[in-house]
Coordinates of C-alpha atoms in Angstrom, one line a residue:
G3 CA 91.9 -108.4 184.5
L4 CA 90.6 -107.0 181.3
R5 CA 92.0 -103.5 181.8
K6 CA 95.5 -104.8 182.6
G7 CA 95.4 -107.3 179.7
L8 CA 94.6 -104.4 177.3
G9 CA 97.2 -102.2 178.8
L10 CA 94.6 -99.6 179.9
F11 CA 96.6 -97.8 182.6
A12 CA 94.7 -94.5 182.9
N13 CA 91.2 -94.3 184.3
L14 CA 89.4 -91.0 183.4
R15 CA 86.5 -89.9 185.5
P16 CA 84.9 -86.5 184.6
V17 CA 82.8 -85.0 187.4
R18 CA 80.6 -82.2 186.1
V19 CA 77.6 -81.0 188.0
D20 CA 74.8 -80.3 185.6
P21 CA 72.9 -77.0 186.4
A22 CA 69.7 -79.0 186.8
M23 CA 71.4 -81.3 189.4
V24 CA 72.8 -78.6 191.7
A25 CA 70.0 -79.0 194.2
T26 CA 70.4 -82.8 194.2
S27 CA 74.1 -82.7 195.3
A28 CA 75.0 -83.6 198.9
L29 CA 76.6 -80.1 199.2
R30 CA 75.1 -76.7 199.2
P31 CA 74.3 -75.2 195.7
E32 CA 76.9 -72.5 196.0
R33 CA 79.6 -75.2 196.6
V34 CA 78.9 -77.3 193.5
R35 CA 77.6 -74.8 190.9
D36 CA 80.0 -74.9 187.9
V37 CA 82.0 -77.9 189.1
D38 CA 83.8 -79.4 186.2
L39 CA 86.8 -81.6 187.0
L40 CA 88.5 -84.6 185.6
V41 CA 90.1 -87.3 187.8
V42 CA 92.9 -89.3 186.1
R43 CA 93.6 -92.4 188.2
E44 CA 96.5 -94.8 187.6
L45 CA 94.8 -98.1 187.0
T46 CA 97.1 -101.1 186.8
G47 CA 99.7 -100.6 189.6
G48 CA 99.8 -99.8 193.3
L49 CA 98.2 -101.6 196.2
Y50 CA 95.6 -103.4 194.2
F51 CA 98.0 -105.3 191.9
S52 CA 101.5 -105.4 193.5
R53 CA 102.9 -108.6 195.0
P54 CA 103.2 -110.1 197.5
K55 CA 99.6 -110.1 198.5
R56 CA 98.5 -112.8 200.9
R57 CA 96.9 -113.9 204.1
Y58 CA 98.6 -116.4 206.4
A59 CA 98.5 -118.0 209.8
T60 CA 100.8 -117.1 212.6
A61 CA 101.2 -118.4 216.2
R62 CA 99.2 -115.3 217.3
G63 CA 96.4 -115.5 214.7
D64 CA 96.0 -114.6 211.1
A65 CA 98.0 -111.9 209.4
A66 CA 97.8 -110.3 206.0
V67 CA 100.0 -108.3 203.7
D68 CA 99.4 -106.1 200.7
T69 CA 102.2 -104.4 198.7
M70 CA 102.2 -101.0 197.2
R71 CA 104.7 -100.7 194.3
Y72 CA 105.1 -98.1 191.6
S73 CA 107.9 -97.8 189.0
T74 CA 109.0 -94.6 187.2
P75 CA 107.6 -95.7 183.8
E76 CA 104.2 -96.5 185.3
I77 CA 104.0 -93.0 186.8
E78 CA 105.4 -91.3 183.8
R79 CA 102.8 -92.7 181.3
V80 CA 99.8 -91.8 183.4
A81 CA 101.2 -88.3 184.2
V82 CA 101.8 -87.6 180.5
R83 CA 98.2 -88.6 179.7
A84 CA 97.0 -86.3 182.5
F85 CA 99.1 -83.3 181.3
E86 CA 98.0 -83.8 177.7
L87 CA 94.3 -83.7 178.8
A88 CA 94.9 -80.6 180.9
R89 CA 96.1 -78.8 177.8
F90 CA 92.6 -79.2 176.3
R91 CA 90.9 -78.0 179.5
R92 CA 91.7 -75.1 181.9
R93 CA 95.5 -76.0 182.0
T94 CA 95.8 -76.7 185.7
L95 CA 96.7 -80.0 187.2
C96 CA 96.8 -81.1 190.9
S97 CA 98.7 -84.3 191.7
V98 CA 97.4 -86.1 194.8
D99 CA 99.7 -88.3 196.9
K100 CA 100.8 -89.1 200.5
A101 CA 104.5 -88.0 200.1
N102 CA 104.8 -87.2 203.8
V103 CA 104.5 -90.9 204.7
L104 CA 104.8 -93.3 201.7
E105 CA 107.9 -93.9 199.7
T106 CA 105.8 -94.7 196.6
S107 CA 104.3 -91.3 196.9
R108 CA 107.7 -89.6 197.2
L109 CA 108.6 -91.3 193.9
W110 CA 105.2 -90.3 192.4
R111 CA 105.7 -86.7 193.3
A112 CA 109.3 -86.6 191.9
V113 CA 108.3 -88.2 188.6
V114 CA 105.2 -86.0 188.2
S115 CA 107.3 -82.9 188.9
R116 CA 109.8 -84.0 186.3
V117 CA 107.0 -84.6 183.7
A118 CA 105.6 -81.2 184.5
Q119 CA 108.7 -79.5 183.2
G120 CA 107.7 -80.6 179.7
Y121 CA 104.4 -78.8 180.1
P122 CA 105.2 -75.2 181.0
D123 CA 101.7 -74.2 179.8
V124 CA 100.1 -76.3 182.5
A125 CA 100.1 -75.1 186.1
C126 CA 101.0 -78.1 188.3
S127 CA 100.5 -78.4 192.1
H128 CA 100.8 -81.2 194.6
M129 CA 98.5 -82.0 197.6
L130 CA 98.4 -84.7 200.2
V131 CA 95.4 -87.0 199.8
D132 CA 93.8 -86.2 203.2
A133 CA 94.0 -82.5 202.6
F134 CA 92.6 -82.9 199.1
A135 CA 89.7 -85.1 200.3
M136 CA 88.7 -82.2 202.6
D137 CA 89.3 -79.5 200.0
L138 CA 87.3 -81.4 197.4
L139 CA 84.2 -80.8 199.5
R140 CA 85.2 -77.3 200.6
R141 CA 85.9 -75.8 197.1
P142 CA 85.5 -78.3 194.3
Q143 CA 85.3 -75.5 191.7
A144 CA 89.0 -74.9 192.3
Y145 CA 90.1 -78.1 190.5
D146 CA 90.5 -79.0 186.9
V147 CA 92.6 -82.1 186.2
V148 CA 93.3 -84.3 189.3
L149 CA 96.0 -86.9 188.9
T150 CA 96.4 -89.7 191.5
E151 CA 97.4 -93.3 192.1
N152 CA 95.1 -96.3 192.1
L153 CA 93.9 -96.6 195.7
F154 CA 93.5 -92.9 196.3
G155 CA 91.7 -92.5 192.9
D156 CA 89.3 -95.2 193.7
I157 CA 88.2 -93.5 197.0
L158 CA 88.3 -89.9 195.8
T159 CA 86.1 -90.5 192.7
D160 CA 83.4 -92.1 194.8
E161 CA 83.6 -89.0 197.1
A162 CA 83.4 -86.8 194.0
S163 CA 80.3 -88.6 192.7
M164 CA 78.3 -87.0 195.5
L165 CA 79.0 -83.6 194.0
A166 CA 77.0 -84.7 191.0
G167 CA 74.2 -86.2 193.0
A168 CA 74.7 -89.9 192.6
L169 CA 77.1 -92.6 191.4
G170 CA 74.7 -93.4 188.6
M171 CA 75.3 -90.0 187.0
L172 CA 79.0 -90.4 186.2
P173 CA 80.8 -92.0 183.3
S174 CA 84.4 -93.3 183.1
A175 CA 87.0 -94.3 180.5
S176 CA 90.0 -96.6 180.8
L177 CA 92.6 -95.8 178.2
G178 CA 96.1 -96.9 177.3
A179 CA 98.7 -95.6 174.8
G180 CA 96.4 -95.8 171.8
T181 CA 92.8 -95.0 171.0
A182 CA 91.3 -98.3 172.3
G183 CA 89.5 -98.0 175.6
L184 CA 86.9 -99.4 178.0
Y185 CA 84.0 -97.2 178.8
E186 CA 81.5 -97.7 181.6
P187 CA 79.7 -95.9 184.4
I188 CA 81.6 -95.7 187.7
H189 CA 79.0 -97.6 189.7
G190 CA 79.0 -101.3 190.2
S191 CA 76.6 -104.0 188.9
A192 CA 74.0 -103.3 191.6
P193 CA 72.7 -106.9 191.7
D194 CA 70.1 -105.8 194.3
I195 CA 68.2 -103.9 191.7
A196 CA 68.9 -106.1 188.7
G197 CA 65.8 -106.6 186.5
K198 CA 63.7 -104.0 188.3
G199 CA 64.0 -101.3 185.7
V200 CA 65.0 -98.6 188.2
A201 CA 68.8 -98.1 187.5
N202 CA 70.0 -94.8 186.4
P203 CA 71.2 -95.0 182.7
V204 CA 72.8 -91.6 182.6
G205 CA 76.3 -92.7 183.5
A206 CA 76.2 -95.4 180.8
I207 CA 74.9 -93.0 178.2
L208 CA 77.6 -90.4 179.1
S209 CA 80.2 -93.2 178.9
A210 CA 79.1 -93.6 175.2
A211 CA 79.8 -89.9 174.8
L212 CA 83.3 -90.3 176.1
L213 CA 83.9 -93.2 173.7
L214 CA 82.9 -90.9 170.8
R215 CA 85.2 -88.2 172.1
W216 CA 88.3 -90.1 173.1
S217 CA 88.4 -93.2 170.9
L218 CA 86.5 -92.1 167.8
N219 CA 87.5 -88.4 167.7
R220 CA 83.8 -87.4 167.4
D221 CA 83.6 -84.5 169.9
D222 CA 80.6 -83.2 168.0
A223 CA 78.6 -86.4 168.6
A224 CA 79.8 -86.5 172.2
Q225 CA 78.5 -83.0 172.8
A226 CA 75.2 -83.8 171.2
I227 CA 74.6 -86.6 173.7
E228 CA 75.7 -84.5 176.6
R229 CA 73.3 -81.7 175.5
A230 CA 70.5 -84.2 175.3
V231 CA 71.1 -85.4 178.8
S232 CA 71.2 -81.8 180.1
R233 CA 67.8 -81.1 178.4
V234 CA 66.2 -84.1 180.0
L235 CA 67.5 -83.2 183.4
A236 CA 66.4 -79.6 182.9
D237 CA 62.9 -81.0 182.2
G238 CA 62.9 -82.5 185.7
L239 CA 63.1 -86.2 184.8
R240 CA 64.8 -88.2 187.5
T241 CA 65.4 -91.9 188.3
A242 CA 65.0 -93.1 191.9
D243 CA 68.6 -92.4 193.0
T244 CA 68.4 -88.7 192.2
V245 CA 64.7 -87.9 192.9
R246 CA 64.0 -85.4 195.7
D247 CA 61.2 -85.6 198.3
G248 CA 57.8 -85.2 196.7
E249 CA 59.0 -86.0 193.2
K250 CA 58.0 -89.1 191.2
P251 CA 60.9 -91.1 189.7
I252 CA 60.9 -92.7 186.3
G253 CA 62.4 -96.0 185.3
T254 CA 65.5 -96.9 183.4
A255 CA 63.8 -97.3 180.0
A256 CA 61.8 -94.1 180.3
M257 CA 64.9 -92.1 181.1
A258 CA 66.8 -93.6 178.2
D259 CA 64.0 -93.0 175.8
A260 CA 63.7 -89.4 176.9
I261 CA 67.4 -88.8 176.2
V262 CA 67.1 -90.5 172.8
S263 CA 64.1 -88.2 172.0
A264 CA 66.1 -85.1 173.1
L265 CA 68.9 -86.2 170.8
R266 CA 66.8 -86.3 167.7

């Protein structure tokens, strides 16, 4: 795919609950207030890309096989990226795996632990994925940078999106070793609402802010966009996916125009 072809091995998904969206979250306000975490997901290895991967016929019916494979270099490079990001945040990192069962996770934990030795200023912990999935809903404020492999990251970031109110609220970045990246909201193409003008543009707009921050080194411009989004949300403007009972949603273009106006 495009990401693998460009060598984009780290998927970054920030999950921040805007103060105006606290009441929209699937959890109680006291659970999500001040949530600000960053999930770093390994993007080009693991179960989705390893071989063999096939479906085949047997005498007793069809069977299928997927392979989960990770190498030390694949784990090292995404771990280094996560620790570097943690240095510019609250300096804590939780690595999520399934080391009690999976051999790939045992290697993952060993490599991450070794990389952590080069970052004594970052507090590193490890957690099993099932325990983390529960704790993410119980005390999401406890987490800063979360590092995990491809499959686990795919599932956990969708879970985390409910903290923010909807999938349409969250941006993402896929980065490699340099400054080039691929930026997009975490939701899919949503063909069922294509052309209807009801999609939430916030995730796409915040993805542009990430591009400015991480590829163009323009944190000032990124913050300006993020402040504009916060102002519009504070004014009570909502698209259909985040509107509450009794509120009237606005469309895609109206939301985007409001954010542009707040940016000026």
